[in-house]
Short mmCIF file of C-alpha atoms in Angstrom, two decimals:
data_model
loop_
_atom_site.label_atom_id
_atom_site.label_comp_id
_atom_site.label_asym_id
_atom_site.label_seq_id
_atom_site.Cartn_x
_atom_site.Cartn_y
_atom_site.Cartn_z
CA GLY A 1350 5.09 12.49 -8.42
CA GLY A 1351 1.61 11.28 -7.58
CA GLY A 1352 1.29 8.45 -10.08
CA GLN A 1353 -2.43 8.19 -9.61
CA VAL A 1354 -4.99 8.40 -12.38
CA ALA A 1355 -8.74 8.00 -12.37
CA ARG A 1356 -9.59 4.67 -13.97
CA LYS A 1357 -11.91 4.61 -16.91
CA GLY A 1358 -15.31 3.62 -15.57
CA ALA A 1359 -14.24 4.09 -11.95
CA PRO A 1360 -16.50 6.04 -9.61
CA ALA A 1361 -15.62 9.73 -9.33
CA GLY A 1362 -12.99 10.30 -6.68
CA GLU A 1363 -11.59 6.76 -6.83
CA SER A 1364 -7.95 6.70 -7.83
CA VAL A 1365 -5.61 3.92 -8.76
CA ALA A 1366 -2.20 3.61 -7.13
CA TYR A 1367 -0.24 1.86 -9.88
CA GLY A 1368 1.54 -1.28 -8.78
CA VAL A 1369 -0.26 -1.43 -5.42
CA PRO A 1370 -2.57 -4.43 -5.03
CA ILE A 1371 -4.77 -2.69 -2.44
CA GLN A 1372 -7.82 -1.05 -3.96
CA ASP A 1373 -8.21 2.69 -3.33
CA TYR A 1374 -4.88 2.70 -1.44
CA ASP A 1375 -4.40 6.47 -1.48
CA ASN A 1376 -7.73 7.09 0.22
CA LEU A 1377 -7.41 4.44 2.93
CA ARG A 1378 -6.42 5.08 6.53
CA THR A 1379 -3.29 3.31 7.79
CA ARG A 1380 -5.40 0.86 9.82
CA SER A 1381 -7.30 -0.26 6.72
CA ILE A 1382 -4.05 -0.81 4.83
CA VAL A 1383 -2.53 -2.80 7.72
CA GLU A 1384 -5.58 -5.08 7.79
CA GLN A 1385 -4.96 -6.03 4.15
CA LEU A 1386 -1.19 -6.58 4.30
CA ASN A 1387 -1.47 -10.19 5.51
CA GLU A 1388 -3.13 -11.16 2.25
CA LEU A 1389 -0.33 -9.91 0.02
CA SER A 1390 2.51 -11.92 -1.49
CA PRO A 1391 6.12 -10.82 -0.85
CA GLU A 1392 6.19 -9.27 -4.35
CA GLU A 1393 2.99 -7.33 -3.67
CA LEU A 1394 4.37 -6.18 -0.32
CA GLN A 1395 7.50 -4.90 -2.05
CA ALA A 1396 5.43 -3.01 -4.62
CA THR A 1397 3.31 -1.52 -1.84
CA ARG A 1398 6.41 -0.50 0.12
CA ALA A 1399 7.99 1.16 -2.92
CA TYR A 1400 4.80 3.10 -3.63
CA GLU A 1401 4.45 4.16 0.00
CA GLN A 1402 8.06 5.39 0.07
CA GLU A 1403 7.52 7.49 -3.05
CA ASN A 1404 4.24 8.98 -1.86
CA LYS A 1405 3.09 9.33 1.75
CA ASN A 1406 6.25 7.78 3.24
CA ARG A 1407 4.67 6.83 6.59
CA GLU A 1408 7.50 5.36 8.69
CA PHE A 1409 5.25 3.09 10.76
CA LEU A 1410 3.71 1.57 7.65
CA LEU A 1411 7.08 1.16 5.90
CA GLN A 1412 8.52 -0.68 8.91
CA LEU A 1413 5.49 -2.93 9.17
CA ILE A 1414 5.64 -3.83 5.46
CA TYR A 1415 9.39 -4.48 5.76
CA ARG A 1416 8.79 -6.89 8.67
CA ARG A 1417 6.08 -8.70 6.70
CA ILE A 1418 8.43 -9.10 3.72
CA ASN A 1419 11.14 -10.56 5.97
CA ALA A 1420 8.68 -12.89 7.72
CA ALA A 1421 7.47 -14.22 4.36
CA SER A 1422 10.95 -14.99 3.04
#
């Protein structure tokens, strides 16, 4: 299940990953996502991790998010 929908009024091609606090998440490279992880709360990190698991499921990114969650708690 993709779970992405074009937002009303959003530029063509921009999608919204529901529950993920990183804008245009699905179109970002891993490096761009990693750069934004430090600014997320533990709850936002958990939402991002859940979304990543359900979609692209990149092991490196999942492990990094998991470590950030543990470091924040």
